[in-house]
CSV table of C-alpha atoms and ligand atoms in Angstrom, one decimal:
chain,number,residue,atom,x,y,z
A,1,MET,CA,175.3,111.0,86.5
A,2,ARG,CA,177.5,109.6,89.3
A,3,ALA,CA,181.2,108.0,88.2
A,4,GLN,CA,181.1,104.3,88.1
A,5,PRO,CA,183.3,102.9,90.9
A,6,LEU,CA,186.5,101.6,88.8
A,7,ASN,CA,187.8,98.3,90.9
A,8,ILE,CA,190.7,98.3,88.7
A,9,ARG,CA,191.9,94.6,88.0
A,10,ALA,CA,194.5,95.5,85.5
A,11,GLU,CA,195.8,97.9,83.0
A,12,THR,CA,196.9,97.0,79.8
A,13,ASP,CA,197.6,98.6,76.1
A,14,VAL,CA,194.9,96.5,74.7
A,15,VAL,CA,191.7,94.7,75.8
A,16,VAL,CA,190.0,92.3,73.4
A,17,VAL,CA,186.3,91.6,74.3
A,18,GLY,CA,185.2,88.3,73.0
A,19,GLY,CA,187.2,84.9,73.0
A,20,GLY,CA,186.0,83.4,69.6
A,21,GLN,CA,187.7,82.8,66.3
A,22,SER,CA,188.1,87.0,65.7
A,23,ALA,CA,189.5,87.5,69.3
A,24,LEU,CA,192.1,84.6,68.8
A,25,ALA,CA,193.2,86.3,65.3
A,26,VAL,CA,193.6,89.6,66.8
A,27,ALA,CA,195.6,87.9,69.6
A,28,TYR,CA,197.8,86.3,67.2
A,29,TYR,CA,198.9,89.8,65.7
A,30,LEU,CA,199.0,91.3,69.0
A,31,ARG,CA,201.4,88.9,70.6
A,32,ARG,CA,204.0,89.9,67.7
A,33,THR,CA,203.8,93.5,68.7
A,34,GLY,CA,205.2,92.9,72.2
A,35,ARG,CA,202.1,95.1,73.6
A,36,SER,CA,200.5,94.1,76.8
A,37,TYR,CA,197.0,92.7,76.4
A,38,ALA,CA,194.1,90.8,77.8
A,39,VAL,CA,191.1,88.8,76.1
A,40,LEU,CA,188.1,88.7,78.2
A,41,ASP,CA,185.4,86.1,77.2
A,42,ALA,CA,182.2,85.5,78.6
A,43,ALA,CA,182.1,81.7,77.6
A,44,GLU,CA,183.2,78.9,80.0
A,45,GLY,CA,185.6,77.4,77.6
A,46,ALA,CA,187.4,77.9,74.1
A,47,GLY,CA,185.4,78.1,70.8
A,48,GLY,CA,183.3,81.1,71.0
A,49,ALA,CA,180.0,80.5,69.0
A,50,TRP,CA,180.8,77.0,67.8
A,51,ARG,CA,180.1,75.9,71.5
A,52,ALA,CA,176.4,76.5,70.7
A,53,ALA,CA,176.2,75.0,67.1
A,54,TRP,CA,174.2,72.1,66.4
A,55,GLU,CA,175.9,68.7,67.0
A,56,SER,CA,175.9,67.8,63.0
A,57,LEU,CA,177.0,71.2,61.8
A,58,ARG,CA,179.7,71.0,59.6
A,59,LEU,CA,181.7,73.7,57.9
A,60,PHE,CA,180.7,74.9,54.5
A,61,SER,CA,184.5,75.7,53.6
A,62,PRO,CA,187.1,73.0,53.1
A,63,ALA,CA,189.6,72.5,56.0
A,64,GLN,CA,192.5,74.4,54.2
A,65,TRP,CA,190.1,77.4,53.5
A,66,SER,CA,188.8,77.6,57.5
A,67,SER,CA,192.1,78.5,59.0
A,68,LEU,CA,193.2,81.1,61.4
A,69,PRO,CA,196.6,83.1,60.7
A,70,GLY,CA,199.4,80.9,61.5
A,71,ARG,CA,198.0,77.5,61.6
A,72,LEU,CA,196.1,74.9,59.1
A,73,MET,CA,193.0,73.7,60.2
A,74,PRO,CA,193.7,69.9,59.9
A,75,GLY,CA,191.8,67.9,56.9
A,76,GLY,CA,193.1,69.2,53.7
A,77,THR,CA,191.4,70.7,50.6
A,78,ASN,CA,188.4,68.2,50.3
A,79,TYR,CA,187.6,67.8,54.0
A,80,TYR,CA,184.8,69.8,55.6
A,81,PRO,CA,185.5,69.8,59.3
A,82,THR,CA,182.7,69.3,61.8
A,83,ARG,CA,181.6,71.4,64.8
A,84,ASP,CA,183.8,69.2,67.4
A,85,GLU,CA,186.8,69.5,65.2
A,86,THR,CA,186.3,73.3,64.8
A,87,LEU,CA,186.2,73.4,68.6
A,88,GLU,CA,189.1,71.3,68.9
A,89,TYR,CA,191.0,73.5,66.5
A,90,LEU,CA,190.1,76.9,68.3
A,91,ALA,CA,191.2,75.3,71.5
A,92,ASP,CA,194.3,74.0,70.3
A,93,TYR,CA,195.0,77.7,68.6
A,94,GLU,CA,194.4,79.3,71.8
A,95,HIS,CA,196.8,76.9,73.8
A,96,ARG,CA,199.6,77.0,71.0
A,97,TYR,CA,199.8,80.9,70.9
A,98,SER,CA,199.3,81.1,74.7
A,99,VAL,CA,196.4,83.6,74.0
A,100,PRO,CA,195.8,85.1,77.7
A,101,VAL,CA,192.1,84.7,77.7
A,102,VAL,CA,190.3,85.3,81.1
A,103,ARG,CA,186.9,83.6,81.4
A,104,PRO,CA,184.4,83.4,82.3
A,105,VAL,CA,184.3,87.4,82.2
A,106,THR,CA,181.3,89.3,80.9
A,107,VAL,CA,181.9,92.9,79.8
A,108,SER,CA,179.0,94.9,80.7
A,109,ALA,CA,180.3,98.3,79.6
A,110,VAL,CA,183.0,100.0,77.9
A,111,ARG,CA,183.3,103.8,79.1
A,112,GLN,CA,185.6,106.8,78.4
A,113,ALA,CA,188.0,106.8,81.5
A,114,GLY,CA,190.2,110.0,81.0
A,115,ASP,CA,192.8,109.1,78.4
A,116,ARG,CA,191.9,105.1,78.7
A,117,LEU,CA,189.0,103.2,78.2
A,118,GLY,CA,187.6,101.5,81.1
A,119,VAL,CA,186.3,97.9,80.4
A,120,TYR,CA,183.6,97.2,83.1
A,121,THR,CA,183.1,93.4,83.7
A,122,ASP,CA,181.5,91.2,86.5
A,123,THR,CA,184.8,90.9,88.0
A,124,GLY,CA,186.1,94.2,87.9
A,125,THR,CA,187.5,96.9,85.4
A,126,TRP,CA,190.3,96.5,83.0
A,127,LEU,CA,191.9,99.9,81.9
A,128,ALA,CA,193.0,100.0,78.3
A,129,ARG,CA,194.5,102.2,75.6
A,130,ALA,CA,192.6,100.6,72.7
A,131,VAL,CA,189.9,98.2,72.7
A,132,VAL,CA,188.8,95.6,70.3
A,133,SER,CA,185.2,94.4,70.3
A,134,ALA,CA,185.0,91.0,69.0
A,135,THR,CA,181.8,89.6,70.3
A,136,GLY,CA,180.3,88.1,67.4
A,137,THR,CA,176.6,87.8,66.5
A,138,TRP,CA,175.6,84.3,67.9
A,139,SER,CA,174.6,85.8,71.3
A,140,SER,CA,172.3,88.4,69.9
A,141,PRO,CA,169.8,86.1,67.7
A,142,ASN,CA,167.3,88.1,65.6
A,143,VAL,CA,163.8,86.7,66.7
A,144,PRO,CA,160.9,88.0,64.7
A,145,THR,CA,157.5,87.9,66.2
A,146,PHE,CA,154.2,86.9,64.4
A,147,ASP,CA,150.4,87.5,64.8
A,148,GLY,CA,148.7,84.8,67.0
A,149,GLN,CA,152.1,83.7,68.4
A,150,ASP,CA,150.9,84.5,72.3
A,151,ASP,CA,148.0,81.9,72.0
A,152,TYR,CA,150.3,79.2,70.2
A,153,THR,CA,150.8,76.1,72.4
A,154,GLY,CA,153.7,74.7,70.6
A,155,THR,CA,157.2,75.3,70.8
A,156,VAL,CA,159.1,78.1,69.4
A,157,ILE,CA,163.0,78.2,69.4
A,158,HIS,CA,165.8,80.2,67.6
A,159,SER,CA,168.2,78.3,65.5
A,160,ALA,CA,170.8,79.4,68.3
A,161,MET,CA,169.0,77.0,70.6
A,162,TYR,CA,168.8,74.1,68.1
A,163,ARG,CA,171.1,71.2,69.0
A,164,SER,CA,169.9,67.9,67.2
A,165,PRO,CA,166.8,66.3,65.7
A,166,ALA,CA,166.0,64.1,68.9
A,167,PRO,CA,163.5,66.4,70.8
A,168,PHE,CA,161.5,66.7,67.5
A,169,ALA,CA,161.3,62.9,66.6
A,170,GLY,CA,158.0,62.0,64.9
A,171,ARG,CA,156.5,65.7,65.7
A,172,ARG,CA,155.6,68.1,62.9
A,173,VAL,CA,158.0,71.2,62.7
A,174,VAL,CA,158.2,74.0,60.5
A,175,VAL,CA,161.8,75.6,59.9
A,176,VAL,CA,161.8,79.2,59.1
A,177,GLY,CA,164.5,81.1,56.9
A,178,GLY,CA,166.0,80.5,53.6
A,179,GLY,CA,169.7,80.7,54.5
A,180,ASN,CA,172.4,78.1,55.3
A,181,SER,CA,171.1,77.5,58.8
A,182,GLY,CA,167.6,77.0,57.6
A,183,ALA,CA,168.8,74.7,55.0
A,184,GLN,CA,171.3,72.7,57.4
A,185,ILE,CA,168.5,72.4,59.9
A,186,VAL,CA,165.8,71.0,57.3
A,187,ALA,CA,168.6,68.5,56.3
A,188,ASP,CA,169.3,67.5,59.9
A,189,LEU,CA,165.5,67.0,60.8
A,190,PHE,CA,163.9,65.4,57.8
A,191,GLU,CA,164.5,61.8,58.5
A,192,THR,CA,163.2,62.4,62.0
A,193,ALA,CA,160.5,64.9,61.9
A,194,SER,CA,157.7,65.9,59.5
A,195,VAL,CA,159.2,69.1,58.1
A,196,THR,CA,157.9,72.2,56.4
A,197,TRP,CA,160.6,74.8,55.1
A,198,ALA,CA,159.1,78.2,55.0
A,199,ALA,CA,160.8,81.4,53.8
A,200,ARG,CA,159.7,85.0,52.7
A,201,ARG,CA,162.3,84.7,49.8
A,202,PRO,CA,163.3,81.6,47.8
A,203,PRO,CA,166.6,80.7,48.9
A,204,THR,CA,169.4,80.8,46.3
A,205,PHE,CA,171.1,77.5,46.1
A,206,LEU,CA,174.6,77.5,44.9
A,207,PRO,CA,176.0,75.1,42.4
A,208,ASP,CA,177.4,71.8,44.1
A,209,ASP,CA,181.0,72.5,43.4
A,210,VAL,CA,180.9,76.0,44.8
A,211,ASP,CA,181.9,76.1,48.5
A,212,GLY,CA,183.2,78.5,51.1
A,213,ARG,CA,186.7,78.5,49.3
A,214,TYR,CA,185.2,79.8,46.1
A,215,LEU,CA,182.9,82.2,47.9
A,216,PHE,CA,186.0,83.7,49.8
A,217,GLY,CA,187.8,84.0,46.4
A,218,GLU,CA,184.9,85.9,44.8
A,219,GLU,CA,184.8,88.4,47.9
A,220,THR,CA,188.5,88.9,47.7
A,221,ALA,CA,188.1,89.7,44.0
A,222,ARG,CA,185.0,92.0,44.7
A,223,TYR,CA,187.3,93.8,47.5
A,224,ARG,CA,190.1,94.4,45.2
A,225,ALA,CA,188.2,95.7,42.4
A,226,LEU,CA,186.3,98.2,45.0
A,227,VAL,CA,189.7,99.3,46.5
A,228,ALA,CA,191.1,99.8,42.9
A,229,GLY,CA,188.0,101.6,41.7
A,230,THR,CA,187.3,99.2,38.9
A,231,HIS,CA,184.1,97.3,38.3
A,232,ALA,CA,183.3,94.9,41.0
A,233,PRO,CA,181.9,91.5,40.2
A,234,PRO,CA,178.3,90.9,41.6
A,235,PRO,CA,178.2,89.8,44.9
A,236,GLN,CA,177.6,85.7,45.5
A,237,THR,CA,177.1,86.2,49.2
A,238,LEU,CA,177.9,83.9,52.2
A,239,GLY,CA,174.0,83.9,52.7
A,240,ASP,CA,173.6,82.0,49.8
A,241,VAL,CA,173.0,78.0,50.3
A,242,VAL,CA,176.1,76.1,50.1
A,243,MET,CA,175.6,72.5,49.0
A,244,VAL,CA,177.3,70.7,52.0
A,245,GLU,CA,177.0,67.2,51.8
A,246,PRO,CA,173.9,66.8,54.2
A,247,VAL,CA,172.0,69.5,52.5
A,248,ARG,CA,172.8,67.8,48.9
A,249,ARG,CA,171.6,64.5,50.5
A,250,ALA,CA,168.5,66.3,51.5
A,251,ARG,CA,167.7,67.6,48.0
A,252,ASP,CA,168.5,64.4,46.5
A,253,ARG,CA,165.8,62.7,48.6
A,254,GLY,CA,163.2,65.4,47.7
A,255,ALA,CA,163.3,67.1,51.3
A,256,LEU,CA,164.5,70.7,50.2
A,257,ASN,CA,161.1,72.1,49.2
A,258,VAL,CA,160.4,75.9,50.1
A,259,VAL,CA,156.9,77.1,50.7
A,260,PRO,CA,156.0,80.9,51.0
A,261,MET,CA,156.2,82.2,54.8
A,262,PHE,CA,152.7,81.4,56.8
A,263,ASP,CA,150.6,84.4,57.8
A,264,ARG,CA,150.2,83.9,61.4
A,265,PHE,CA,150.2,81.3,64.2
A,266,THR,CA,146.9,79.6,65.3
A,267,PRO,CA,146.6,78.1,68.9
A,268,SER,CA,147.8,74.6,67.5
A,269,GLY,CA,149.9,75.7,64.5
A,270,VAL,CA,150.0,78.1,61.8
A,271,GLN,CA,148.0,79.6,58.9
A,272,TRP,CA,149.1,79.8,55.5
A,273,ALA,CA,148.5,82.5,52.7
A,274,ASP,CA,145.9,80.8,51.0
A,275,GLY,CA,144.1,80.4,54.3
A,276,HIS,CA,144.5,76.9,55.0
A,277,ARG,CA,146.0,75.9,58.7
A,278,THR,CA,148.2,73.1,59.8
A,279,ARG,CA,148.8,71.8,63.1
A,280,GLU,CA,152.5,72.4,64.2
A,281,ASP,CA,154.3,71.1,67.1
A,282,ALA,CA,157.2,73.3,66.7
A,283,VAL,CA,158.5,76.2,64.9
A,284,ILE,CA,162.4,76.8,64.4
A,285,LEU,CA,163.3,80.4,63.5
A,286,ALA,CA,166.4,80.2,61.6
A,287,THR,CA,166.2,83.9,60.9
A,288,GLY,CA,169.8,85.1,61.5
A,289,TYR,CA,171.7,87.2,64.1
A,290,ARG,CA,172.6,90.7,65.0
A,291,PRO,CA,176.0,92.1,66.2
A,292,SER,CA,176.3,91.7,69.9
A,293,LEU,CA,177.5,95.5,70.7
A,294,GLY,CA,175.1,96.2,73.9
A,295,HIS,CA,178.4,96.7,75.9
A,296,LEU,CA,179.5,99.5,73.6
A,297,ASP,CA,176.3,101.7,74.4
A,298,PRO,CA,177.9,103.7,77.1
A,299,LEU,CA,180.4,105.4,74.5
A,300,GLY,CA,177.7,106.7,72.5
A,301,VAL,CA,179.0,105.3,69.2
A,302,ARG,CA,176.0,103.5,68.1
A,303,GLU,CA,173.8,105.1,65.2
A,304,PRO,CA,170.1,105.0,65.4
A,305,ASN,CA,170.0,102.0,63.2
A,306,GLY,CA,172.3,100.2,65.9
A,307,ARG,CA,175.2,100.2,63.7
A,308,ILE,CA,178.6,101.9,64.5
A,309,VAL,CA,180.2,103.8,61.7
A,310,THR,CA,183.9,102.5,61.2
A,311,ARG,CA,186.7,103.4,58.7
A,312,GLY,CA,188.6,100.1,58.1
A,313,THR,CA,187.7,98.4,61.5
A,314,ARG,CA,188.1,101.6,63.6
A,315,SER,CA,185.3,103.4,64.9
A,316,VAL,CA,185.0,107.0,63.7
A,317,ARG,CA,183.4,108.5,66.7
A,318,GLU,CA,185.8,106.7,69.5
A,319,PRO,CA,189.2,106.3,68.0
A,320,ARG,CA,190.3,103.9,70.7
A,321,LEU,CA,187.8,101.5,69.6
A,322,TRP,CA,188.2,98.9,67.0
A,323,LEU,CA,185.8,96.1,65.8
A,324,VAL,CA,186.5,92.7,64.2
A,325,GLY,CA,184.5,90.0,63.0
A,326,TYR,CA,181.3,91.2,62.5
A,327,GLY,CA,180.5,90.7,58.7
A,328,ASP,CA,181.4,92.6,56.0
A,329,TRP,CA,180.8,96.4,57.5
A,330,THR,CA,184.2,95.4,59.4
A,331,GLY,CA,186.1,93.8,56.7
A,332,TYR,CA,185.4,91.6,53.8
A,333,ALA,CA,184.2,88.0,54.8
A,334,SER,CA,185.5,88.9,58.1
A,335,ALA,CA,182.8,86.7,59.9
A,336,THR,CA,184.6,83.4,58.6
A,337,LEU,CA,187.6,81.6,59.7
A,338,ILE,CA,189.6,82.3,56.8
A,339,GLY,CA,188.5,86.0,56.5
A,340,VAL,CA,189.0,87.3,59.5
A,341,GLY,CA,192.8,87.3,59.6
A,342,ARG,CA,193.1,89.9,57.2
A,343,SER,CA,190.9,92.2,59.4
A,344,ALA,CA,192.6,91.3,62.5
A,345,ARG,CA,196.1,92.0,60.9
A,346,ALA,CA,195.0,95.4,59.7
A,347,THR,CA,193.6,96.1,63.1
A,348,VAL,CA,196.5,95.3,65.0
A,349,GLU,CA,198.8,97.2,62.6
A,350,GLU,CA,196.8,100.4,63.0
A,351,ILE,CA,196.6,99.8,67.1
A,352,ASP,CA,200.3,99.6,67.2
A,353,ARG,CA,200.8,102.6,65.2
A,354,THR,CA,198.3,104.5,66.9
A,355,LEU,CA,199.7,103.6,70.3
A,356,ALA,CA,203.2,104.7,69.4
A,357,ARG,CA,201.9,108.1,69.0
A,358,PRO,CA,200.8,110.3,72.0
A,359,MET,CA,197.4,109.5,73.3
A,360,GLU,CA,194.3,110.3,71.2
A,361,THR,CA,191.0,110.7,72.9
A,362,ALA,CA,187.5,110.5,71.7
A,363,ALA,CA,186.7,112.3,68.7
A,364,GLN,CA,183.7,114.6,69.9
B,1,FAD,P1,181.9,84.2,68.3
B,1,FAD,O1,182.3,83.0,67.6
B,1,FAD,O2,180.5,84.7,68.6
B,1,FAD,O3,182.8,84.4,69.5
B,1,FAD,C1,182.2,85.7,70.2
B,1,FAD,C2,182.7,85.3,71.9
B,1,FAD,O4,182.6,86.5,72.6
B,1,FAD,C3,181.9,84.5,72.6
B,1,FAD,O5,182.8,83.4,73.1
B,1,FAD,C4,180.9,85.1,73.6
B,1,FAD,O6,180.8,84.3,74.7
B,1,FAD,C5,181.8,86.2,73.7
B,1,FAD,N1,181.2,87.3,74.1
B,1,FAD,C6,179.9,88.0,73.5
B,1,FAD,N2,179.6,89.0,74.2
B,1,FAD,C7,180.7,89.4,75.4
B,1,FAD,C8,180.7,90.0,76.4
B,1,FAD,N3,179.7,91.3,76.2
B,1,FAD,N4,181.7,90.1,77.5
B,1,FAD,C9,182.6,89.1,76.9
B,1,FAD,N5,182.6,88.1,76.1
B,1,FAD,C10,181.5,88.1,75.2
B,1,FAD,N6,182.5,80.5,59.0
B,1,FAD,C11,183.3,79.8,58.3
B,1,FAD,O7,184.4,80.3,58.1
B,1,FAD,N7,183.1,78.5,57.7
B,1,FAD,C12,181.9,78.0,57.9
B,1,FAD,O8,181.6,76.9,57.4
B,1,FAD,C13,180.8,78.8,58.7
B,1,FAD,N8,179.6,78.1,58.9
B,1,FAD,C14,178.7,78.8,59.6
B,1,FAD,C15,177.3,78.2,59.9
B,1,FAD,C16,176.5,78.8,60.4
B,1,FAD,C17,175.0,78.2,60.8
B,1,FAD,C18,176.7,80.1,61.2
B,1,FAD,C19,175.6,80.9,61.8
B,1,FAD,C20,177.9,80.5,60.9
B,1,FAD,C21,178.8,80.2,60.3
B,1,FAD,N9,180.2,80.7,59.9
B,1,FAD,C22,181.1,79.9,59.2
B,1,FAD,C23,180.5,82.1,60.4
B,1,FAD,C24,181.3,82.0,61.7
B,1,FAD,O9,182.5,81.4,61.6
B,1,FAD,C25,180.7,82.8,63.0
B,1,FAD,O10,180.2,83.8,62.7
B,1,FAD,C26,181.9,83.1,63.9
B,1,FAD,O11,181.5,82.2,65.1
B,1,FAD,C27,182.3,84.4,64.2
B,1,FAD,O12,183.2,84.5,65.2
B,1,FAD,P2,183.8,85.6,66.4
B,1,FAD,O13,184.7,85.2,67.0
B,1,FAD,O14,183.5,86.8,65.4
B,1,FAD,O15,182.3,85.5,67.0
């Protein structure tokens, strides 16, 4: 195979790929080490995935429990920030800590380049001694396909593309998926459209007084118990439906009724398990996301199931690579605003220690 041309833009100790909350938390700790670093983000502006979230999205964690290291999200203990407030907070955070974000820059590949890693982008290559991947999941929606879908004449979108109820006014819509996204989109739509909520498994609704703050406390207790080798409390996962105010209101209005998943599409709608068919104008798939890891493929670090084996947040196969913010496999609650700080700090401490030693190369 021919070597890729390098077209070097810069050499730094660390490159962080991504520009959302995880990248910012990593940058916060990197700044304190005095090491050189760059943050490369494909987006046009600050905010990561929150830029693509639907207009009415509110955090399930109160402001005080939705903060990155060093700066409290404004609003206090009983306020659930909106999407726009979260975007403002992240833009302000980036500015306040002078995070050196270069955007829009899409990283297409990370490759071994001698004793460095080459970070290949659409505007040139960065050479780094360590790379942190913090690309999140929102750019890789999990989109299942269904029998009969090719002949369906209505609209099918993933929740990643859902912005507001307006385009669905007066229409018949099926929302698929029993998690928080599904519940919040049903709550957003039910007054505007005729909505059916379908899921393979019935959702678990958390009690009204359980929110992100409580869940994070639970996760922390579980983490500590696992580390200490003692009995871990059963998981109450962040995937269970948190009864944020719009979801509570939908429930109180009788709009949160889940039916078992439909069997197949028909040309004009869907067919349900008992054989009856309904006309449906649109189907919204709130079916989750996968980690966005394609840029790491040239490193050969992915397992057949697509995952990367890590010890803490560090890749076992490529010890110059760290992964932050993708979910519990890269640190408990690391895919949340409040949780990612812990993973980011441990990651930067390890990178700093590693770079202080003679260079390590890939473990083959
Ligand atoms: P992202 O925010 O996705 O940022 C990744 C960035 O990387 C993006 O800017 C993207 O453009 C960039 N990127 C991707 N690929 C490349 C590439 N190849 N090259 C360069 N740049 C790239 N968390 C909470 O704490 N509280 C909540 O209430 C909450 N509510 C949620 C509600 C929903 C419906 C969902 C789906 C998630 C919610 N979360 C919540 C979880 C959460 O905060 C997100 O998962 C979070 O956005 C993850 O941040 P991140 O920085 O890891 O990734």
